[in-house]
Coordinates of C-alpha atoms and ligand atoms in Angstrom, one line a residue:
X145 CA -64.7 225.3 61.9
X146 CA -64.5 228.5 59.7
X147 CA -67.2 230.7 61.3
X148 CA -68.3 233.0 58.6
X149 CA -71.9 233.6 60.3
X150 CA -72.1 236.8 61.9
X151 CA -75.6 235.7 63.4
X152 CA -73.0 233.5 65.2
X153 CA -70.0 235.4 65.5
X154 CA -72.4 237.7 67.8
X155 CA -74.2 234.9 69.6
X156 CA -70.8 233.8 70.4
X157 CA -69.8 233.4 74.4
X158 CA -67.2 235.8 75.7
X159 CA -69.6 238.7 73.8
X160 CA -67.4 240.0 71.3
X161 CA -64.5 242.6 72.5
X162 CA -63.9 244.5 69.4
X163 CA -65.2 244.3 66.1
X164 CA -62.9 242.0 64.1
X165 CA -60.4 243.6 61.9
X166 CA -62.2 242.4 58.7
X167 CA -65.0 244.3 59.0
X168 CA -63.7 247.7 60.0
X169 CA -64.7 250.0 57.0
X170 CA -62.3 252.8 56.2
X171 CA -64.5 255.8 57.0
X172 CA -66.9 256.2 60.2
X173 CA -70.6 255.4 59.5
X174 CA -72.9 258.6 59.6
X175 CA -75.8 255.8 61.5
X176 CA -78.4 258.7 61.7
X177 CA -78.2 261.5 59.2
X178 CA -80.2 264.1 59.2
X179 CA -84.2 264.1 59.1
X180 CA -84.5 265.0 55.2
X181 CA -86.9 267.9 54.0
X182 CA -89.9 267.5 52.5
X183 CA -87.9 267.7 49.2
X184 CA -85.3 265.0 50.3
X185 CA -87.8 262.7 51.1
X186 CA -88.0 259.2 48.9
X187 CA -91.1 259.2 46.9
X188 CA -94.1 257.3 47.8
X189 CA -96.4 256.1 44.9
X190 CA -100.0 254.8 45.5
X191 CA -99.8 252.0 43.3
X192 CA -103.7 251.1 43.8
X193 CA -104.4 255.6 42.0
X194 CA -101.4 254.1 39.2
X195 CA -103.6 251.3 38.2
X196 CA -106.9 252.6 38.0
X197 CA -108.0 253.6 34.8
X198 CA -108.2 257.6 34.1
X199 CA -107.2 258.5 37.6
X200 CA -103.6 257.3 37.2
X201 CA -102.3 260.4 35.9
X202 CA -100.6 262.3 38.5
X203 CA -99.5 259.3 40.2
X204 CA -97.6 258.4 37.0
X205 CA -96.0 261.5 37.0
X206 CA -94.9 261.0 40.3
X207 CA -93.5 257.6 39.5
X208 CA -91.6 259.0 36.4
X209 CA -90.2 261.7 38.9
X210 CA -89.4 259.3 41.4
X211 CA -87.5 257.1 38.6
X212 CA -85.8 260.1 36.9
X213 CA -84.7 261.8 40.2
X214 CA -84.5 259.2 42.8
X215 CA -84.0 255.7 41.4
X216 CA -85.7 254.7 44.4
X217 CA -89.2 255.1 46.3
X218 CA -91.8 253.3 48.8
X219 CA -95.1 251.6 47.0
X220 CA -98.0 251.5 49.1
X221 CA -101.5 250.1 48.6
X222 CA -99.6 246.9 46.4
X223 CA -101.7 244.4 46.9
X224 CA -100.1 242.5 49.1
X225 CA -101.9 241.0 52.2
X226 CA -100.7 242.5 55.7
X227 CA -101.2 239.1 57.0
X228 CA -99.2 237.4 54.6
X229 CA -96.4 239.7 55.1
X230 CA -96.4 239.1 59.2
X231 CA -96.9 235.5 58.8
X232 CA -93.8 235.9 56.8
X233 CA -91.8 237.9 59.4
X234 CA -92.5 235.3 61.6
X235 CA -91.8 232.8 59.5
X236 CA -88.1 234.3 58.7
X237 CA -87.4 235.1 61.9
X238 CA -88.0 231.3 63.2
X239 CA -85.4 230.3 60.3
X240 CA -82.7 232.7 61.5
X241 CA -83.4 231.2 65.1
X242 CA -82.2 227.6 63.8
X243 CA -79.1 226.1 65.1
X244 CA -76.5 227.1 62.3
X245 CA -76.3 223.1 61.5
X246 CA -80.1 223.2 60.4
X247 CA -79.1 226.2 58.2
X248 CA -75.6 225.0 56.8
X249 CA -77.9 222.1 55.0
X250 CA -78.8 225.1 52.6
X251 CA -75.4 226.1 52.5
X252 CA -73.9 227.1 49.2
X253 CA -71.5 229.5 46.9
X254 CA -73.5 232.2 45.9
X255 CA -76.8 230.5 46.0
X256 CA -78.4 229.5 49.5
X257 CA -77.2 230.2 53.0
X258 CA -73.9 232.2 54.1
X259 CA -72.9 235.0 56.2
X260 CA -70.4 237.8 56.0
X261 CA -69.6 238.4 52.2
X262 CA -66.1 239.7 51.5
X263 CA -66.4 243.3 48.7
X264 CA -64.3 244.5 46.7
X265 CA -62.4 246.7 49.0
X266 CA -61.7 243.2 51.0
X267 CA -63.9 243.9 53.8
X268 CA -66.7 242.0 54.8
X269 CA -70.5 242.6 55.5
X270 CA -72.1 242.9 58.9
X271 CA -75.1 240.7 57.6
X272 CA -76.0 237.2 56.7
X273 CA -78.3 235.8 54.2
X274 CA -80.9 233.5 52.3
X275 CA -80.2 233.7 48.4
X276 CA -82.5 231.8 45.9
X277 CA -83.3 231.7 42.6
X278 CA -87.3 231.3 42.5
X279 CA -87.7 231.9 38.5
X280 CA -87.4 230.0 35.7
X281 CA -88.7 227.2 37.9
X282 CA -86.5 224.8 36.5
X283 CA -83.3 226.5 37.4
X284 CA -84.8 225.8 41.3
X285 CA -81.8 224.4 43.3
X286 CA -83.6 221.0 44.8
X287 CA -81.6 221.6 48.4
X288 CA -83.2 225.2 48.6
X289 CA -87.3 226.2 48.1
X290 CA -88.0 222.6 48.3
X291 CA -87.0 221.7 51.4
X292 CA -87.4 225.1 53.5
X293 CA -89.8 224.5 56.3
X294 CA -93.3 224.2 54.5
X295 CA -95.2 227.3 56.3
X296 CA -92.3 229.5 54.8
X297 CA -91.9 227.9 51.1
X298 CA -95.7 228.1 51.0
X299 CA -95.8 231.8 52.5
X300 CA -92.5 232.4 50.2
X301 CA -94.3 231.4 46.9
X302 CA -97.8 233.4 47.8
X303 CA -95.6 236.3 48.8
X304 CA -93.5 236.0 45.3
X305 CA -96.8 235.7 42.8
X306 CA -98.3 238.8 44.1
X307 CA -94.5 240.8 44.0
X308 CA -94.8 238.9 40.0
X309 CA -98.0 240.9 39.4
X310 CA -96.7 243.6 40.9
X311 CA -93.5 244.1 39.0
X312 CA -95.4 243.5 36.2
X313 CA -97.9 246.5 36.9
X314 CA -95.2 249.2 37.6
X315 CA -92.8 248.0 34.6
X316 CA -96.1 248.3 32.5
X317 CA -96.6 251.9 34.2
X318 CA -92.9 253.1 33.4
X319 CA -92.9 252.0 29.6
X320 CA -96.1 254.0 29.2
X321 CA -94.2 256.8 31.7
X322 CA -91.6 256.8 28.9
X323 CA -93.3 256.7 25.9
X324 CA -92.1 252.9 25.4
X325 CA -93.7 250.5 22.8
X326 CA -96.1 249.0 24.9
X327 CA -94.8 245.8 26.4
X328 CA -91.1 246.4 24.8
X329 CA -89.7 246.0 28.3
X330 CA -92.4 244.0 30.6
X331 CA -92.2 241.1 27.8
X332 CA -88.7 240.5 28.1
X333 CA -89.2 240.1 32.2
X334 CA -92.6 237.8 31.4
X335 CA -91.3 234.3 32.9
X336 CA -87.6 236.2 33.7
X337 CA -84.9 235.2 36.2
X338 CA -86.1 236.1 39.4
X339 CA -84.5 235.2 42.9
X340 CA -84.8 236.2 46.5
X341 CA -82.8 237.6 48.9
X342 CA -83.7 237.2 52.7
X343 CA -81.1 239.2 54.9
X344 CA -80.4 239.0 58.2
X345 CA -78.4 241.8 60.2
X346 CA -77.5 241.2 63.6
X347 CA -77.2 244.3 66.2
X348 CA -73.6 245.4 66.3
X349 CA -71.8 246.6 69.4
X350 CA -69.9 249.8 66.9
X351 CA -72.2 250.2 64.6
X352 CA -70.5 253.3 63.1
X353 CA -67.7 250.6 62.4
X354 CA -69.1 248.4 60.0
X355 CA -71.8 248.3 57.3
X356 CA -74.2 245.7 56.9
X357 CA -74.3 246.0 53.1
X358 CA -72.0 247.5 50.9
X359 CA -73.0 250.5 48.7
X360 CA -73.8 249.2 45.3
X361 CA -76.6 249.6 43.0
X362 CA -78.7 246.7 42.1
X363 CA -77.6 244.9 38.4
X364 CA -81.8 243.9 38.3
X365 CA -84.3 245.7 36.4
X366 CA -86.1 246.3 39.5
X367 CA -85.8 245.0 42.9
X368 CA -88.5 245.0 44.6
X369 CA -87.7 245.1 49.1
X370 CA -89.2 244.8 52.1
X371 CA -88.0 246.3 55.3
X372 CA -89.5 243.2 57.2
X373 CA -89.2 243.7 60.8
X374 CA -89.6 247.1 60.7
X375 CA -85.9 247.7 61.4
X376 CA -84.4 250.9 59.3
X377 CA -81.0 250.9 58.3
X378 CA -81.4 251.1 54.5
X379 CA -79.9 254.5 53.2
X380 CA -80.0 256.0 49.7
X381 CA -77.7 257.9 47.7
X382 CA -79.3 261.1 46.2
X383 CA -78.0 262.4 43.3
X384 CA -76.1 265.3 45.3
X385 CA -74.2 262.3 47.1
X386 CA -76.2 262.8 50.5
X387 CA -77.4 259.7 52.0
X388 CA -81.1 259.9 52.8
X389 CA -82.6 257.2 55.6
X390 CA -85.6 254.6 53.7
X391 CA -88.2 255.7 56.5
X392 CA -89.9 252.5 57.8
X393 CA -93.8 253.4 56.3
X394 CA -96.3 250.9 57.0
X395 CA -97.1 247.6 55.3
X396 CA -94.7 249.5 52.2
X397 CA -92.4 247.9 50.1
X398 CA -89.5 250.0 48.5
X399 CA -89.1 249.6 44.8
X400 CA -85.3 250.1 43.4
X401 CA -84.4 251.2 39.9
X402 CA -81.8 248.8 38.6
X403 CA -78.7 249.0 36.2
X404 CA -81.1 247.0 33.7
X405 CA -83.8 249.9 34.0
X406 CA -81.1 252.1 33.6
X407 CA -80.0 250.7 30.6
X408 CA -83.4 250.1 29.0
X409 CA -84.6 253.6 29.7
X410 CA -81.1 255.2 28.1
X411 CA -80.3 256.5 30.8
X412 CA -83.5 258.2 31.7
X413 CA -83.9 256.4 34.9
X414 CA -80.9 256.0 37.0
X415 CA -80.3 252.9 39.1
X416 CA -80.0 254.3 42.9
X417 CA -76.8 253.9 45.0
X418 CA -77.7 252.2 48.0
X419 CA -76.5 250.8 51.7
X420 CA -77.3 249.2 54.7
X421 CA -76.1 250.4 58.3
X422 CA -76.7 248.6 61.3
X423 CA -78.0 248.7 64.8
X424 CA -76.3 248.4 68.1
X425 CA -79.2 246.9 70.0
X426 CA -81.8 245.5 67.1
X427 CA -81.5 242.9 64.6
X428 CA -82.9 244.4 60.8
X429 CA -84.5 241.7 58.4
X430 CA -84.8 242.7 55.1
X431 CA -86.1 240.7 51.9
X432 CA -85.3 241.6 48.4
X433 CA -87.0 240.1 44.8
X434 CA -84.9 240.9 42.1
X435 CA -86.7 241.3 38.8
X436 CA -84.6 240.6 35.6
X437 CA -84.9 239.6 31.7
X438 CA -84.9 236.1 30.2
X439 CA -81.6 234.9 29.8
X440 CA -82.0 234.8 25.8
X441 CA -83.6 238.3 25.9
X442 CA -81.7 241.3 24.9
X443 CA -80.3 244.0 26.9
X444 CA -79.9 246.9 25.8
X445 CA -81.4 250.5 25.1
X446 CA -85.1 249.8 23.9
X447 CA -85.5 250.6 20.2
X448 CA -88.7 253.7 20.8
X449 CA -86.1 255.5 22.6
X450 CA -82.8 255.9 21.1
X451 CA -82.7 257.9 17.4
X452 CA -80.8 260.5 16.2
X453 CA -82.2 263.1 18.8
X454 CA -81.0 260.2 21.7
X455 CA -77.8 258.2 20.4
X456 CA -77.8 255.0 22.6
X457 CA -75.6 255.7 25.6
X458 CA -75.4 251.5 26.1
X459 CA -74.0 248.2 24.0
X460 CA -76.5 245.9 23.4
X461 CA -75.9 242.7 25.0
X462 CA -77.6 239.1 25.5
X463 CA -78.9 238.7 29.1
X464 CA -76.7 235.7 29.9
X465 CA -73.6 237.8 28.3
X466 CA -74.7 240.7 30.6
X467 CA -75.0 238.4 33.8
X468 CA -71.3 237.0 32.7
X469 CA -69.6 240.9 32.6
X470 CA -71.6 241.8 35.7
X471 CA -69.8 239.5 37.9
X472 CA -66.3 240.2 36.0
X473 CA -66.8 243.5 38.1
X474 CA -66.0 244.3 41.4
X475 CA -69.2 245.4 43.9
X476 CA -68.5 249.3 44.2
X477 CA -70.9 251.7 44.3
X478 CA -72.9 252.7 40.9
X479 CA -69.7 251.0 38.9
X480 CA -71.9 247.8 37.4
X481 CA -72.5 249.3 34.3
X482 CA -69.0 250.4 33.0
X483 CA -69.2 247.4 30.6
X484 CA -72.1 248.7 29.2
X485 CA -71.0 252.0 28.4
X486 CA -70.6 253.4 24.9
X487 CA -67.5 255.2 25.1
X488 CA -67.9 258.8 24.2
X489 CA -65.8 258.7 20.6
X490 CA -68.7 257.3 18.9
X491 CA -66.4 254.5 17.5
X492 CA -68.9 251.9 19.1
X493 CA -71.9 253.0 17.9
Ligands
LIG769 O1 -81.2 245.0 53.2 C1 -81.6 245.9 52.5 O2 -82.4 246.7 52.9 C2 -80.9 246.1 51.2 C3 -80.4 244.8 50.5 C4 -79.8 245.1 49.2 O3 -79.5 246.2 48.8 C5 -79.7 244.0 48.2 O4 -79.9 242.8 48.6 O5 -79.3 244.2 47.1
LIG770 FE1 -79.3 246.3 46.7

């Protein structure tokens, strides 16, 4: 059998020797960098101050900041239930513990179960995961949602209406953070394609060896994470090229500006260059919703921002034509959008 779990090739009797070739990254992993400065700290937004009428202010200037400068930052008072999300932990937890049988039945390319993706640079992941597409419902895969265990779909789907209402609050904050026609943005995410990633990182023996996800930035409007068993790992690029630790805050959930954001805002906000390292002794769960247009919306710079004082910096491009290009590209880094760019002669725009 081709074992591409790493769940399993870590369970595995003899305990592993040496960290199989295809894993080794090039360059040794800094695993703990060092504690940032106040002012290399990600950004925490109180989205309960951003919400409430007249007393919004500052924290919308602190999400604009965090958007402009970061690309990144931790959302606390969300609206989502403590309990739901432990109920979920648990929930996640008893699905990685299922013999790899029980989880090959939601087995798939791309979509559903699988371990140890290959990137660009031909090395693999140190992490395996859950992938599926929640929104529009009808483009739910039958083998997936559907038949999860019923305490987890039914946690799943709670847990993914309140994120809904939640994306839909901070994209409604950032359009009126940049001076966006209201609902120019959030209406083209209204009933978008949505899907779910749930991750699971197993400890690694050399954890400086290996990485458990690639840097890349996200190709999503936003993406929306939680850092469910309270297991760090995830790091972010600042824009000096230092990679900052995402601290483990709370009952937080870390919001990430995507390509689409990036592209939508001009430029404005950039899309944050991110990665996962692992642990030698703990296994890290983390779970992702990625926010994204309607396949027959539009992407491209919104129309309030670009004019003769802000040429368009992006091609316009149908969703489904942008989803097409995006996987034409190779997973490296901040990269995604190079088939976006105008180039700089002006003979494209
Ligand atoms: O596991 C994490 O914290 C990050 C996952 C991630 O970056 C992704 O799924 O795009
Ligand atoms: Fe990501």
């Amino acid at each position: 059998m081709k074992l591409t779990s790493v769940q399993e090739l870590v369970k595995a009797a003899p305990p592993l020797s040496s960290i199989p070739l295809h894993f080794l990254q090039q360059t040794r992993i800094a695993l703990s960098v060092p504690t940032p400065s106040s002012s290399a700290e990600i950004p925490t937004v109180d989205y309960t101050l951003l919400a409430s009428p007249g007393s919004g202010e500052t924290e919308l200037q602190k999400l604009h900041s965090a958007c402009k400068n970061w690309g990144i930052f931790q959302v606390v008072n969300h609206g989502m239930s403590p309990e739901v999300m432990e109920k979920l932990r648990g929930e996640i937890e008893e699905f990685y513990e299922l013999p790899l049988e029980e989880k090959m039945k939601y087995g798939g390319d791309g979509e559903g179960y699988g371990g140890g993706r290959v990137r660009a640079n031909g090395i693999r992941d140190w992490g395996d995961r859950l992938y599926i597409t929640t929104n529009p419902v009808h483009l739910r895969r039958p083998n997936l949602l559907p038949q999860l265990p019923s305490s987890l779909r039914d946690n799943l789907e709670t847990y993914i209406q309140t994120l809904k209402t939640l994306a839909s609050g901070l994209l409604g904050s950032m359009e009126e953070a940049l001076e966006m026609e209201a609902n120019e943005m959030a209406a083209k995410m209204d009933d978008g394609l949505q899907s779910v990633a749930i991750i699971y990182y197993p400890p690694c023996p050399q954890p400086e060896l290996v990485l458990g996800f690639t840097p890349h930035s996200d190709a999503t409007c936003i993406t929306i994470l939680s850092q469910v068993n309270g297991v760090g790992g995830l790091q972010a690029k600042t824009r000096d090229g230092s990679w900052v630790p995402v601290n483990i805050l709370p009952n937080a959930l870390v919001v990430l500006v995507g390509d689409i954001l990036e592209v939508f805002s001009n430029g404005l906000y950039e899309s944050a260059e991110h990665r996962v390292t692992v642990n030698p002794d703990k296994e890290r769960i983390s779970m992702a919703f990625f926010v994204n247009p309607k396949f027959d919306a539009e992407v491209g710079p919104a129309t309030d921002i670009v004019g003769p004082e802000n040429p368009a910096k992006f091609k316009r491009k149908g969703m489904e034509q942008y989803v097409k290009d995006y996987f034409a590209m190779k997973m490296e880094g901040r990269s995604n959008l190079e088939h976006m760019k105008i180039d700089n002669d002006g003979c494209r725009q």
